Tab-separated table of C-alpha atoms in Angstrom:
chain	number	residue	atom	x	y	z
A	220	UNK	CA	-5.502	28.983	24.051
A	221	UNK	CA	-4.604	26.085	20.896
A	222	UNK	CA	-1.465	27.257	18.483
A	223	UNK	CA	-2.538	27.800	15.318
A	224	UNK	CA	-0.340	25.137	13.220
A	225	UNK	CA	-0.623	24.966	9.495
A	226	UNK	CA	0.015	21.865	7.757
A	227	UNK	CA	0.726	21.822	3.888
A	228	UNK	CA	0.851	18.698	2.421
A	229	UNK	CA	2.394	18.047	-0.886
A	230	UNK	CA	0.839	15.633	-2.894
A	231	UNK	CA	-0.458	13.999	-6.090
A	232	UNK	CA	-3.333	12.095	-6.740
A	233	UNK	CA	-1.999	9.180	-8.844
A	234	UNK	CA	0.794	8.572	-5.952
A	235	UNK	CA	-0.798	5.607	-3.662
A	236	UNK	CA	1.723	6.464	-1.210
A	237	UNK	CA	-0.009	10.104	-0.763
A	238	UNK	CA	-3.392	8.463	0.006
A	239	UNK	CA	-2.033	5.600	2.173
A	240	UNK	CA	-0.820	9.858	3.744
A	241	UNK	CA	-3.627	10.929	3.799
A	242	UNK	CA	-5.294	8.116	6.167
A	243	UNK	CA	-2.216	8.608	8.738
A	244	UNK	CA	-2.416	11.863	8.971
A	245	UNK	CA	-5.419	11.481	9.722
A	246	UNK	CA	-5.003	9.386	12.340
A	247	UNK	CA	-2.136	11.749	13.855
A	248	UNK	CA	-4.484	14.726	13.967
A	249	UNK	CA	-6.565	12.241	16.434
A	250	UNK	CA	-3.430	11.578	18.220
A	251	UNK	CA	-2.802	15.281	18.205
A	252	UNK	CA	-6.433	16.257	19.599
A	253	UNK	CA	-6.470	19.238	21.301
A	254	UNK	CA	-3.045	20.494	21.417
A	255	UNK	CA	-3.507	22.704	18.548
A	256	UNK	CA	-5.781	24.133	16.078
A	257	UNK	CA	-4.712	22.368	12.610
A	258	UNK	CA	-5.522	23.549	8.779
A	259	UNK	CA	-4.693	21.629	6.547
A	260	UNK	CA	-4.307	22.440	2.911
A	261	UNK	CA	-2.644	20.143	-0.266
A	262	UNK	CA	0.055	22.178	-2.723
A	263	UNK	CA	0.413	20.721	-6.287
A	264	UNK	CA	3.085	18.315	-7.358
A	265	UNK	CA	3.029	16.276	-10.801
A	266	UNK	CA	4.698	13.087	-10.600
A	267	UNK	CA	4.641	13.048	-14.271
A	268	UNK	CA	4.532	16.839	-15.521
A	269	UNK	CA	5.520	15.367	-19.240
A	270	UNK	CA	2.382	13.206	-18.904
A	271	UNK	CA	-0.132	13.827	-22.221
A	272	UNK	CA	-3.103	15.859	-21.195
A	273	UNK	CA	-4.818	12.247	-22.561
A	274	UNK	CA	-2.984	10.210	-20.061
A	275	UNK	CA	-1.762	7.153	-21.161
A	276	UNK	CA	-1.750	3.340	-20.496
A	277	UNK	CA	-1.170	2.360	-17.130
A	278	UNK	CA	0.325	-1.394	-18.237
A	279	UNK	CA	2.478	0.322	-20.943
A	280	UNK	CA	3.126	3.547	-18.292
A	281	UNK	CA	4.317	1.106	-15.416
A	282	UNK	CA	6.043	-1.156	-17.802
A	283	UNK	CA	8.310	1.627	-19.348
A	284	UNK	CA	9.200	2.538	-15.505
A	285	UNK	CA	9.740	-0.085	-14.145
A	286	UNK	CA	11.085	-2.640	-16.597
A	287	UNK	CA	8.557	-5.192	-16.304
A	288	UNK	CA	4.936	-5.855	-15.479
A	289	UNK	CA	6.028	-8.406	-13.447
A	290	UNK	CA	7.806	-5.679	-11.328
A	291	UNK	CA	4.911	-3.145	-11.470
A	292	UNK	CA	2.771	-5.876	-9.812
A	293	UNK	CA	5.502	-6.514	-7.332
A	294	UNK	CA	5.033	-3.033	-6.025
A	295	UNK	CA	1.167	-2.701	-6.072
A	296	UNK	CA	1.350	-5.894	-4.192
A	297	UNK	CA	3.160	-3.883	-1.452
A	298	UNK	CA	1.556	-0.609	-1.369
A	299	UNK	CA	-1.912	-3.130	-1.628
A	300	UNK	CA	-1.079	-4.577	1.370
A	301	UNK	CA	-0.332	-1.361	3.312
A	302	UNK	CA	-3.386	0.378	1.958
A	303	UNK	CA	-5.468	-2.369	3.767
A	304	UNK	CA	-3.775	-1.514	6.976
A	305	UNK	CA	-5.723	1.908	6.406
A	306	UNK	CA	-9.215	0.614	5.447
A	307	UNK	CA	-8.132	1.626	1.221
A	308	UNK	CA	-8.498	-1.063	-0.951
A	309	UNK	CA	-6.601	-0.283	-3.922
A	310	UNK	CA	-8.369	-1.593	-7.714
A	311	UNK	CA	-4.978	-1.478	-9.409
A	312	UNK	CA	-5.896	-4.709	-11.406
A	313	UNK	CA	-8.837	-2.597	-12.823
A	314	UNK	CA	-7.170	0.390	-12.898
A	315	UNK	CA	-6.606	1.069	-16.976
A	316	UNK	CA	-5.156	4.293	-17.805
A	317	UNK	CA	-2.324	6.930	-15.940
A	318	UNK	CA	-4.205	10.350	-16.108
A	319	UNK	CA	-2.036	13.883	-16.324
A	320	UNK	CA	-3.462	15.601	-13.047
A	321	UNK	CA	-2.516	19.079	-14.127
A	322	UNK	CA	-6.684	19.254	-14.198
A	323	UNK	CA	-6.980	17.471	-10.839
A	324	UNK	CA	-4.233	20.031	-8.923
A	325	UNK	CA	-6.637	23.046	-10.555
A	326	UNK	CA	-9.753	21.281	-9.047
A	327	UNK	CA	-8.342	21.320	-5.954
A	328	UNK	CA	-6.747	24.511	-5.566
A	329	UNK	CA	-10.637	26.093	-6.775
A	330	UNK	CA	-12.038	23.891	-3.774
A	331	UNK	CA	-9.930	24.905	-0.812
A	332	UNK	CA	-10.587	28.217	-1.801
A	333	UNK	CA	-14.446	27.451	-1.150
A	334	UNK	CA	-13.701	25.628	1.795
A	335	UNK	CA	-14.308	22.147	-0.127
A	336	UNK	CA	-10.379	20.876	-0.065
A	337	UNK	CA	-10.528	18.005	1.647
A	338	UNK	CA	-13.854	16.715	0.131
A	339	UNK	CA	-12.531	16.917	-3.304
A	340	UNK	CA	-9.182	15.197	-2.623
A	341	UNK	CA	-10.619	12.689	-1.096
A	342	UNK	CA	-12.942	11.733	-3.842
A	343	UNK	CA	-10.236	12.019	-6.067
A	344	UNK	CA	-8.396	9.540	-4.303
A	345	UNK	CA	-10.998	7.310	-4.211
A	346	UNK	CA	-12.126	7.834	-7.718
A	347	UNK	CA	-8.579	7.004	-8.866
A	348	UNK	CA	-7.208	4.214	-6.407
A	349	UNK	CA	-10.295	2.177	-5.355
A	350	UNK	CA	-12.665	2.667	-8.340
A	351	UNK	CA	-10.644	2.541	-10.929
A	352	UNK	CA	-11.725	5.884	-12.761
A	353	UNK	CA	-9.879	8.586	-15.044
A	354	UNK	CA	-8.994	11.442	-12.846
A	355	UNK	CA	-7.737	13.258	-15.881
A	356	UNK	CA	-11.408	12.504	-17.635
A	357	UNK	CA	-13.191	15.913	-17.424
A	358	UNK	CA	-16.322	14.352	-16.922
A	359	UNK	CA	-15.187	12.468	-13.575
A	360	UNK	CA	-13.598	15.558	-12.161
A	361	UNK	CA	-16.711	17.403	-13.411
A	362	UNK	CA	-18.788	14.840	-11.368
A	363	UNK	CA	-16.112	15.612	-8.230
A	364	UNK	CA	-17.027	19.125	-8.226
A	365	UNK	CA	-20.561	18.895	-8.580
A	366	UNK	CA	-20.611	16.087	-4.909
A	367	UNK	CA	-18.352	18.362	-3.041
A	368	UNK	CA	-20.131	21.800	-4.235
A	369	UNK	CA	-17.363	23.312	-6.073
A	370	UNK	CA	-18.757	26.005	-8.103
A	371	UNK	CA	-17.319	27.820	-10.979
A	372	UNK	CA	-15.577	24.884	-12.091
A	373	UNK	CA	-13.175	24.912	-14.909
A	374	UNK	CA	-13.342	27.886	-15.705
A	375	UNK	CA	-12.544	29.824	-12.758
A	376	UNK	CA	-9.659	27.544	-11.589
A	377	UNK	CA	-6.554	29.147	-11.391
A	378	UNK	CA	-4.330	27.673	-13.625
A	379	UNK	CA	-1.188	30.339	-13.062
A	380	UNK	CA	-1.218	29.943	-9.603
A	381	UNK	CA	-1.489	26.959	-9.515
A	382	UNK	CA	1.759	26.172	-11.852
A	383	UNK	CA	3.034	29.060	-9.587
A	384	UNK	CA	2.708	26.822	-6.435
A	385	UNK	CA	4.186	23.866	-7.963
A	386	UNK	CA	7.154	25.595	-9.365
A	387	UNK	CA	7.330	26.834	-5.757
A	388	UNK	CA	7.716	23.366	-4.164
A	389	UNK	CA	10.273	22.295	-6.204
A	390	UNK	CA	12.476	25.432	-6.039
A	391	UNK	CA	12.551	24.750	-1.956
A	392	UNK	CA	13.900	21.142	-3.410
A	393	UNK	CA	10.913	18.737	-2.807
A	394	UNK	CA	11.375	15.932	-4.975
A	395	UNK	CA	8.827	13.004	-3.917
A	396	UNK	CA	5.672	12.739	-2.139
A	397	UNK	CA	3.837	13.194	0.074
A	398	UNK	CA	5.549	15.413	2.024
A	399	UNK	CA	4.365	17.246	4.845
A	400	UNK	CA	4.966	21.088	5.919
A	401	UNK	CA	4.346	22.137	9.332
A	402	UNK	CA	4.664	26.228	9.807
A	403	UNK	CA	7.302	26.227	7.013
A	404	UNK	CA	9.481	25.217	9.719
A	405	UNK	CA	9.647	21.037	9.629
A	406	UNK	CA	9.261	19.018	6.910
A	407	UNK	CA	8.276	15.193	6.938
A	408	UNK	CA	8.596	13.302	3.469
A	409	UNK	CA	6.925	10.023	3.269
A	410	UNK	CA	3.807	8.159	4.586
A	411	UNK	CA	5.277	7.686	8.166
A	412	UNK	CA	3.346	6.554	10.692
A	413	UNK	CA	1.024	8.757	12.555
A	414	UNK	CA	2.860	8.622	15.703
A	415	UNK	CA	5.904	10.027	13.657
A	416	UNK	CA	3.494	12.874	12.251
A	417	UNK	CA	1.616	13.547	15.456
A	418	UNK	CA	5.443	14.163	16.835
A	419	UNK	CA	7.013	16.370	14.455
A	420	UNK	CA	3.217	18.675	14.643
A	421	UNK	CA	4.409	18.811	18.606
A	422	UNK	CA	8.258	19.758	17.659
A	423	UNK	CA	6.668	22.517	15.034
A	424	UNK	CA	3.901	23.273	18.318
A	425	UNK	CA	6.939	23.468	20.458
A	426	UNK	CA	9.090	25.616	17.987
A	427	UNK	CA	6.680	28.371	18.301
């Protein structure tokens, strides 16, 4: 009989690095195969929870953290390049505005609990990084829930529980993202490679 092994993964949808995640851990679930039987479900985290409810500029956003354009292209060149490695191909050039994703986190907190989690964070992912939309635009995330058949959406998303849950991750000290939880027993922060991930599932398997 498989373990039952739960995987939380902590995450935000403007952070490149949690998609680039996303795609390896992926990958390490294939690597995992059989060995155990995986859910998987995403916990809030704002990378900017003084972000407007507006969002802002993304040139003027990325320029105020890190000092220069110049610099902010620097980076997406990087991440760019190790996005391809996972089949994403990141529209930062097009990309205009850095949304708040307080409305995003709520979206996907109503999905998982219809069993439409992964669906939704996906598109939001894509919507974001590789067609250069406004995640924080109600009518995109509208759009979201409508494709992955989320119903009741905004106004039974759980807004409490879902600042609950955030306020939860950082009081056990998470700081960046994506990090992943396995059994509330080993944590991984980063987007390591999926033969990393597919070992520390085995050490949280083997833990049991």
């Amino acid at each position: 009989m498989r373990k039952p092994l739960r995987i939380e993964v902590v995450s935000d949808v403007v952070c490149p690095w949690c998609y680039i995640g996303k795609r390896r851990l992926e990958k390490a679930l294939v690597l995992l195969g059989d060995e155990a039987q995986v859910s998987v479900r995403y916990l809030p985290f704002q990378l900017n929870p003084a972000m407007p409810q507006g969002g802002m500029s993304r040139a003027e956003y990325r320029k105020a953290k890190f000092g220069s354009i110049e610099r902010s292209r620097q980076l997406d060149a990087r991440v760019a390049a190790e996005g391809r490695g996972e089949g994403i191909e990141f529209a930062f050039e097009r990309m205009a505005r850095t949304p708040s994703t307080l409305a995003a986190h709520r979206l996907i907190e109503l999905a998982q609990r219809q069993g439409a989690g992964q669906a939704v964070v996906e598109h939001l992912f894509r919507a974001y990084f590789e067609q250069a939309k406004d995640v924080g635009d109600p009518k995109v995330l509208e759009g979201i829930a409508k494709r992955s058949g989320v119903s009741g959406w905004p106004q039974e998303a759980d807004a409490k529980g879902v600042a609950a849950l955030e306020e939860e991750m950082r009081g056990i000290g998470i700081s960046a993202v994506p990090t992943f939880i396995f059994d509330r027993k080993l944590g991984v922060s980063g987007a390591h490679p999926p033969e990393a991930l597919a070992q520390a599932m085995r050490e949280a398997l083997s833990a049991k």
